Amino acid sequence: MNAENTDRTATDPISAQAGEPGFTIVREFAAPRARVWEAWTNPDVMARWFHPETLVTSRESVSVDLRVGGEYTYTMRIPDTGQEFPAAGKYLHIDEPGRLDFTWGSPGSVDDAPRVSVELEELDADRTRMTFTLVGLPNDSGSDESAYDGWSSAFNELDTELGS
């Protein structure tokens, strides 16, 4: 696994306003681009990795309406305590298998939530570079409820799921 993490503010096309906080995480996976796309869009696969390493996501909690304007939901849970963290968003742009843009927030507030862009670049038949950009939250790495650290940890789960 190759991880490169960078901060990005308003230079990304999904950003609405100059100066908006955000961050970018770049990972390379030893998997074909179609397989990485499926991991982002198939609820069966999403349930296996769509959470930081210390949490779980039940398959029953994942729903996907993969169309522009469609929504997705999932609930992460701490296994030991049962504490749950529901999440939801709305798909803004779908360009299979190269780009997926969506909001990421709490159920009921998907329209005003931070925006995510996932770009998948085929490096060769068995390697894909993923560029994940989140706009609307700062790079808060090291804080107790860090979105940056949570996504980075989830990408470790994705790496395991893809068998990289």
PDB file of C-alpha atoms in Angstrom:
ATOM      1  CA  MET A   1       0.000   0.000   0.000  1.00  0.00           C
ATOM      2  CA  ASN A   2       1.208   3.452  -0.871  1.00  0.00           C
ATOM      3  CA  ALA A   3      -0.343   6.333   1.044  1.00  0.00           C
ATOM      4  CA  GLU A   4       0.118   9.995   0.293  1.00  0.00           C
ATOM      5  CA  ASN A   5      -1.896  12.524   2.221  1.00  0.00           C
ATOM      6  CA  THR A   6      -2.232  16.159   1.277  1.00  0.00           C
ATOM      7  CA  ASP A   7      -4.352  19.115   2.303  1.00  0.00           C
ATOM      8  CA  ARG A   8      -6.399  20.922  -0.304  1.00  0.00           C
ATOM      9  CA  THR A   9      -8.678  23.903   0.074  1.00  0.00           C
ATOM     10  CA  ALA A  10     -10.829  25.500  -2.576  1.00  0.00           C
ATOM     11  CA  THR A  11      -8.929  24.419  -5.698  1.00  0.00           C
ATOM     12  CA  ASP A  12     -11.039  21.283  -6.161  1.00  0.00           C
ATOM     13  CA  PRO A  13     -14.068  21.486  -8.475  1.00  0.00           C
ATOM     14  CA  ILE A  14     -16.438  20.197  -5.782  1.00  0.00           C
ATOM     15  CA  SER A  15     -15.615  23.171  -3.572  1.00  0.00           C
ATOM     16  CA  ALA A  16     -18.318  25.821  -3.460  1.00  0.00           C
ATOM     17  CA  GLN A  17     -16.428  28.727  -1.921  1.00  0.00           C
ATOM     18  CA  ALA A  18     -12.840  29.902  -1.848  1.00  0.00           C
ATOM     19  CA  GLY A  19     -11.128  29.197   1.432  1.00  0.00           C
ATOM     20  CA  GLU A  20     -13.397  26.312   2.409  1.00  0.00           C
ATOM     21  CA  PRO A  21     -11.544  23.729   4.546  1.00  0.00           C
ATOM     22  CA  GLY A  22     -10.831  20.281   3.197  1.00  0.00           C
ATOM     23  CA  PHE A  23      -8.299  17.543   2.665  1.00  0.00           C
ATOM     24  CA  THR A  24      -7.181  14.957   0.150  1.00  0.00           C
ATOM     25  CA  ILE A  25      -6.018  11.388   0.734  1.00  0.00           C
ATOM     26  CA  VAL A  26      -4.373   9.464  -2.111  1.00  0.00           C
ATOM     27  CA  ARG A  27      -4.033   5.672  -1.975  1.00  0.00           C
ATOM     28  CA  GLU A  28      -2.959   3.040  -4.465  1.00  0.00           C
ATOM     29  CA  PHE A  29      -4.646  -0.364  -4.397  1.00  0.00           C
ATOM     30  CA  ALA A  30      -3.558  -3.638  -5.981  1.00  0.00           C
ATOM     31  CA  ALA A  31      -6.962  -4.105  -7.612  1.00  0.00           C
ATOM     32  CA  PRO A  32      -8.593  -3.295 -10.947  1.00  0.00           C
ATOM     33  CA  ARG A  33     -10.452   0.019 -11.130  1.00  0.00           C
ATOM     34  CA  ALA A  34     -13.817  -1.749 -11.602  1.00  0.00           C
ATOM     35  CA  ARG A  35     -13.277  -3.613  -8.328  1.00  0.00           C
ATOM     36  CA  VAL A  36     -12.471  -0.394  -6.427  1.00  0.00           C
ATOM     37  CA  TRP A  37     -15.566   1.249  -7.974  1.00  0.00           C
ATOM     38  CA  GLU A  38     -17.682  -1.676  -6.780  1.00  0.00           C
ATOM     39  CA  ALA A  39     -16.293  -1.225  -3.261  1.00  0.00           C
ATOM     40  CA  TRP A  40     -17.666   2.339  -3.286  1.00  0.00           C
ATOM     41  CA  THR A  41     -21.071   1.508  -4.791  1.00  0.00           C
ATOM     42  CA  ASN A  42     -22.121  -2.056  -3.868  1.00  0.00           C
ATOM     43  CA  PRO A  43     -23.805  -2.193  -0.428  1.00  0.00           C
ATOM     44  CA  ASP A  44     -22.566  -5.745   0.208  1.00  0.00           C
ATOM     45  CA  VAL A  45     -18.952  -4.660  -0.246  1.00  0.00           C
ATOM     46  CA  MET A  46     -19.401  -1.257   1.425  1.00  0.00           C
ATOM     47  CA  ALA A  47     -20.552  -2.926   4.651  1.00  0.00           C
ATOM     48  CA  ARG A  48     -17.223  -4.742   4.902  1.00  0.00           C
ATOM     49  CA  TRP A  49     -15.036  -1.599   4.815  1.00  0.00           C
ATOM     50  CA  PHE A  50     -17.100   1.605   5.151  1.00  0.00           C
ATOM     51  CA  HIS A  51     -15.901   2.342   8.709  1.00  0.00           C
ATOM     52  CA  PRO A  52     -12.697   2.985  10.656  1.00  0.00           C
ATOM     53  CA  GLU A  53     -10.784  -0.087  11.791  1.00  0.00           C
ATOM     54  CA  THR A  54     -12.255  -0.152  15.311  1.00  0.00           C
ATOM     55  CA  LEU A  55     -15.887  -0.013  14.128  1.00  0.00           C
ATOM     56  CA  VAL A  56     -18.210  -2.290  12.157  1.00  0.00           C
ATOM     57  CA  THR A  57     -21.004  -1.621   9.659  1.00  0.00           C
ATOM     58  CA  SER A  58     -23.806  -4.172   9.393  1.00  0.00           C
ATOM     59  CA  ARG A  59     -25.003  -5.052   5.902  1.00  0.00           C
ATOM     60  CA  GLU A  60     -28.595  -4.357   6.992  1.00  0.00           C
ATOM     61  CA  SER A  61     -27.705  -0.719   7.700  1.00  0.00           C
ATOM     62  CA  VAL A  62     -26.352  -0.010   4.193  1.00  0.00           C
ATOM     63  CA  SER A  63     -28.656   1.269   1.453  1.00  0.00           C
ATOM     64  CA  VAL A  64     -27.584   2.709  -1.895  1.00  0.00           C
ATOM     65  CA  ASP A  65     -29.641   4.504  -4.535  1.00  0.00           C
ATOM     66  CA  LEU A  66     -26.832   4.972  -7.062  1.00  0.00           C
ATOM     67  CA  ARG A  67     -28.119   7.783  -9.268  1.00  0.00           C
ATOM     68  CA  VAL A  68     -27.572  11.528  -9.270  1.00  0.00           C
ATOM     69  CA  GLY A  69     -29.857  12.815  -6.526  1.00  0.00           C
ATOM     70  CA  GLY A  70     -30.108   9.338  -4.994  1.00  0.00           C
ATOM     71  CA  GLU A  71     -29.105   8.816  -1.380  1.00  0.00           C
ATOM     72  CA  TYR A  72     -27.119   6.289   0.584  1.00  0.00           C
ATOM     73  CA  THR A  73     -27.179   5.463   4.290  1.00  0.00           C
ATOM     74  CA  TYR A  74     -25.111   3.322   6.628  1.00  0.00           C
ATOM     75  CA  THR A  75     -24.559   2.976  10.361  1.00  0.00           C
ATOM     76  CA  MET A  76     -21.181   2.385  11.970  1.00  0.00           C
ATOM     77  CA  ARG A  77     -21.119   0.745  15.397  1.00  0.00           C
ATOM     78  CA  ILE A  78     -18.581   0.246  18.181  1.00  0.00           C
ATOM     79  CA  PRO A  79     -18.706  -3.537  18.789  1.00  0.00           C
ATOM     80  CA  ASP A  80     -17.973  -3.404  22.544  1.00  0.00           C
ATOM     81  CA  THR A  81     -20.471  -0.702  23.498  1.00  0.00           C
ATOM     82  CA  GLY A  82     -23.037  -0.845  20.698  1.00  0.00           C
ATOM     83  CA  GLN A  83     -22.788   2.942  20.232  1.00  0.00           C
ATOM     84  CA  GLU A  84     -23.952   3.805  16.720  1.00  0.00           C
ATOM     85  CA  PHE A  85     -22.946   6.479  14.239  1.00  0.00           C
ATOM     86  CA  PRO A  86     -25.473   6.834  11.382  1.00  0.00           C
ATOM     87  CA  ALA A  87     -24.256   8.484   8.190  1.00  0.00           C
ATOM     88  CA  ALA A  88     -25.909   9.441   4.926  1.00  0.00           C
ATOM     89  CA  GLY A  89     -25.390  11.415   1.778  1.00  0.00           C
ATOM     90  CA  LYS A  90     -26.627  12.296  -1.670  1.00  0.00           C
ATOM     91  CA  TYR A  91     -24.921  11.399  -4.955  1.00  0.00           C
ATOM     92  CA  LEU A  92     -23.974  14.520  -6.911  1.00  0.00           C
ATOM     93  CA  HIS A  93     -21.998  13.125  -9.864  1.00  0.00           C
ATOM     94  CA  ILE A  94     -21.520   9.569 -11.134  1.00  0.00           C
ATOM     95  CA  ASP A  95     -19.021   8.758 -13.878  1.00  0.00           C
ATOM     96  CA  GLU A  96     -18.488   4.987 -13.652  1.00  0.00           C
ATOM     97  CA  PRO A  97     -15.771   3.831 -13.092  1.00  0.00           C
ATOM     98  CA  GLY A  98     -13.769   7.050 -12.843  1.00  0.00           C
ATOM     99  CA  ARG A  99     -15.432   9.506 -10.477  1.00  0.00           C
ATOM    100  CA  LEU A 100     -18.044   9.580  -7.747  1.00  0.00           C
ATOM    101  CA  ASP A 101     -19.092  12.795  -5.960  1.00  0.00           C
ATOM    102  CA  PHE A 102     -21.443  12.808  -2.997  1.00  0.00           C
ATOM    103  CA  THR A 103     -22.283  14.575   0.236  1.00  0.00           C
ATOM    104  CA  TRP A 104     -21.354  12.908   3.522  1.00  0.00           C
ATOM    105  CA  GLY A 105     -23.143  13.747   6.751  1.00  0.00           C
ATOM    106  CA  SER A 106     -25.967  12.769   9.060  1.00  0.00           C
ATOM    107  CA  PRO A 107     -29.358  11.452   7.947  1.00  0.00           C
ATOM    108  CA  GLY A 108     -31.676  14.408   7.441  1.00  0.00           C
ATOM    109  CA  SER A 109     -28.889  16.856   6.575  1.00  0.00           C
ATOM    110  CA  VAL A 110     -27.474  15.419   3.347  1.00  0.00           C
ATOM    111  CA  ASP A 111     -27.942  18.595   1.297  1.00  0.00           C
ATOM    112  CA  ASP A 112     -25.815  20.796   3.575  1.00  0.00           C
ATOM    113  CA  ALA A 113     -23.188  18.145   4.361  1.00  0.00           C
ATOM    114  CA  PRO A 114     -19.490  18.160   3.428  1.00  0.00           C
ATOM    115  CA  ARG A 115     -18.799  17.081  -0.144  1.00  0.00           C
ATOM    116  CA  VAL A 116     -16.627  14.151  -1.222  1.00  0.00           C
ATOM    117  CA  SER A 117     -15.037  13.371  -4.557  1.00  0.00           C
ATOM    118  CA  VAL A 118     -13.520   9.957  -5.269  1.00  0.00           C
ATOM    119  CA  GLU A 119     -11.433   9.770  -8.423  1.00  0.00           C
ATOM    120  CA  LEU A 120     -10.177   6.372  -9.600  1.00  0.00           C
ATOM    121  CA  GLU A 121      -7.238   6.257 -11.980  1.00  0.00           C
ATOM    122  CA  GLU A 122      -6.305   2.974 -13.619  1.00  0.00           C
ATOM    123  CA  LEU A 123      -2.527   2.623 -13.308  1.00  0.00           C
ATOM    124  CA  ASP A 124      -2.532  -0.766 -15.031  1.00  0.00           C
ATOM    125  CA  ALA A 125      -4.904  -3.745 -15.217  1.00  0.00           C
ATOM    126  CA  ASP A 126      -4.365  -4.614 -11.545  1.00  0.00           C
ATOM    127  CA  ARG A 127      -3.568  -1.281  -9.861  1.00  0.00           C
ATOM    128  CA  THR A 128      -5.739   1.736  -9.137  1.00  0.00           C
ATOM    129  CA  ARG A 129      -4.914   5.123  -7.639  1.00  0.00           C
ATOM    130  CA  MET A 130      -7.741   6.595  -5.591  1.00  0.00           C
ATOM    131  CA  THR A 131      -7.830  10.335  -4.899  1.00  0.00           C
ATOM    132  CA  PHE A 132     -10.313  11.082  -2.122  1.00  0.00           C
ATOM    133  CA  THR A 133     -11.108  14.761  -1.564  1.00  0.00           C
ATOM    134  CA  LEU A 134     -13.396  16.008   1.193  1.00  0.00           C
ATOM    135  CA  VAL A 135     -14.471  19.663   1.226  1.00  0.00           C
ATOM    136  CA  GLY A 136     -16.289  21.202   4.156  1.00  0.00           C
ATOM    137  CA  LEU A 137     -14.262  19.795   7.057  1.00  0.00           C
ATOM    138  CA  PRO A 138     -10.669  20.610   8.044  1.00  0.00           C
ATOM    139  CA  ASN A 139      -7.779  18.167   8.209  1.00  0.00           C
ATOM    140  CA  ASP A 140      -8.239  17.496  11.912  1.00  0.00           C
ATOM    141  CA  SER A 141      -5.781  14.609  12.158  1.00  0.00           C
ATOM    142  CA  GLY A 142      -5.042  13.718  15.756  1.00  0.00           C
ATOM    143  CA  SER A 143      -8.293  15.037  17.232  1.00  0.00           C
ATOM    144  CA  ASP A 144     -10.635  12.622  19.033  1.00  0.00           C
ATOM    145  CA  GLU A 145     -13.329  12.641  16.332  1.00  0.00           C
ATOM    146  CA  SER A 146     -11.100  13.257  13.319  1.00  0.00           C
ATOM    147  CA  ALA A 147     -12.836  12.810   9.956  1.00  0.00           C
ATOM    148  CA  TYR A 148      -9.394  12.695   8.330  1.00  0.00           C
ATOM    149  CA  ASP A 149      -8.159   9.887  10.596  1.00  0.00           C
ATOM    150  CA  GLY A 150     -11.475   8.041  10.297  1.00  0.00           C
ATOM    151  CA  TRP A 151     -11.363   7.995   6.508  1.00  0.00           C
ATOM    152  CA  SER A 152      -7.673   7.102   6.492  1.00  0.00           C
ATOM    153  CA  SER A 153      -8.433   4.157   8.794  1.00  0.00           C
ATOM    154  CA  ALA A 154     -11.383   3.132   6.606  1.00  0.00           C
ATOM    155  CA  PHE A 155      -9.028   3.062   3.624  1.00  0.00           C
ATOM    156  CA  ASN A 156      -6.896   0.537   5.534  1.00  0.00           C
ATOM    157  CA  GLU A 157     -10.067  -1.564   5.726  1.00  0.00           C
ATOM    158  CA  LEU A 158     -10.624  -1.012   1.991  1.00  0.00           C
ATOM    159  CA  ASP A 159      -7.059  -2.131   1.307  1.00  0.00           C
ATOM    160  CA  THR A 160      -7.754  -5.354   3.241  1.00  0.00           C
ATOM    161  CA  GLU A 161     -11.085  -5.848   1.442  1.00  0.00           C
ATOM    162  CA  LEU A 162      -9.396  -5.506  -1.946  1.00  0.00           C
ATOM    163  CA  GLY A 163      -6.644  -7.892  -0.925  1.00  0.00           C
ATOM    164  CA  SER A 164      -3.885  -5.371  -1.625  1.00  0.00           C
TER     165      SER A 164
END
